[in-house]
Coordinates of C-alpha atoms in Angstrom, one line a residue:
K1 CA 80.2 82.8 85.6
N2 CA 77.5 85.4 85.5
W3 CA 77.0 89.0 84.3
G4 CA 78.1 90.4 87.6
D5 CA 81.5 88.7 87.3
A6 CA 81.9 90.0 83.7
I7 CA 81.0 93.6 84.8
K8 CA 83.4 93.4 87.7
F9 CA 86.2 92.1 85.4
A10 CA 85.5 95.0 82.9
A11 CA 85.6 97.5 85.8
N12 CA 88.9 96.2 87.0
L13 CA 90.4 96.5 83.5
A14 CA 88.9 100.0 83.1
A15 CA 90.5 101.1 86.4
F16 CA 93.8 99.5 85.4
Y17 CA 94.0 101.4 82.1
S18 CA 92.9 104.7 83.7
D19 CA 94.7 107.5 85.5
S20 CA 93.4 105.8 88.7
R21 CA 95.5 102.7 88.2
T22 CA 97.6 103.5 91.4
E23 CA 94.5 103.8 93.6
R24 CA 93.2 100.8 95.5
K25 CA 89.7 101.4 94.2
A26 CA 88.3 103.4 91.3
E27 CA 84.7 104.3 90.4
V28 CA 83.8 103.2 86.9
T29 CA 80.7 104.5 85.2
M30 CA 78.7 102.2 82.9
A31 CA 76.7 103.3 79.9
L32 CA 75.3 101.7 76.8
P33 CA 77.4 102.3 73.7
K34 CA 74.6 104.4 72.1
H35 CA 74.9 106.9 75.0
I36 CA 78.6 107.5 74.7
L37 CA 79.8 110.5 72.7
K38 CA 83.3 111.6 71.8
P39 CA 83.4 115.4 71.8
R40 CA 85.3 117.0 69.0
L41 CA 88.8 117.9 69.9
A42 CA 88.5 116.2 73.3
P43 CA 91.7 114.7 74.8
L44 CA 92.4 111.0 74.3
G45 CA 90.0 108.9 76.4
A46 CA 87.6 111.8 77.2
V47 CA 83.9 111.0 76.5
K48 CA 80.5 112.5 77.2
L49 CA 77.7 110.3 78.5
R50 CA 74.1 111.1 77.5
E51 CA 72.8 108.5 80.0
E52 CA 74.4 106.4 82.6
E53 CA 73.5 102.8 83.5
G54 CA 75.2 103.0 86.9
S55 CA 78.6 102.6 88.4
V56 CA 80.8 99.9 89.9
I57 CA 84.0 99.9 91.9
G58 CA 87.0 98.6 90.0
D59 CA 90.2 97.3 91.5
P60 CA 93.2 98.0 89.2
F61 CA 95.3 95.4 91.0
R62 CA 93.0 92.5 90.2
V63 CA 93.7 92.1 86.5
P64 CA 95.5 89.2 84.8
E65 CA 99.3 89.1 85.0
E66 CA 99.4 89.2 81.2
C67 CA 97.9 92.8 81.3
K68 CA 100.5 93.9 83.8
E69 CA 103.3 92.5 81.8
K70 CA 102.1 94.1 78.5
R71 CA 101.7 97.4 80.2
K72 CA 105.3 97.2 81.5
E73 CA 106.5 96.3 78.0
G74 CA 104.7 99.3 76.6
E75 CA 106.2 101.7 79.2
K76 CA 109.7 100.4 78.3
Q77 CA 109.1 101.1 74.6
I78 CA 108.0 104.7 75.5
E79 CA 111.2 105.2 77.5
K80 CA 113.3 104.2 74.5
W81 CA 111.8 107.0 72.4

């Protein structure tokens, strides 16, 4: 495997855990950790980027089955509350 495969896998996971998980494709922005800021009082998952490294297209349907199963388990737990 190479870095391109790892980046694509990460983009797929990011798309799967985002609000775009029902879309066929989702644009995922890449940044170095030192350029990612969490604004005070920002909603969960919201960040500000000082500098972007680029973007890649993620496919939320191309993630391991284990991720899909865990997500369904989590949704069932929320329904019980």
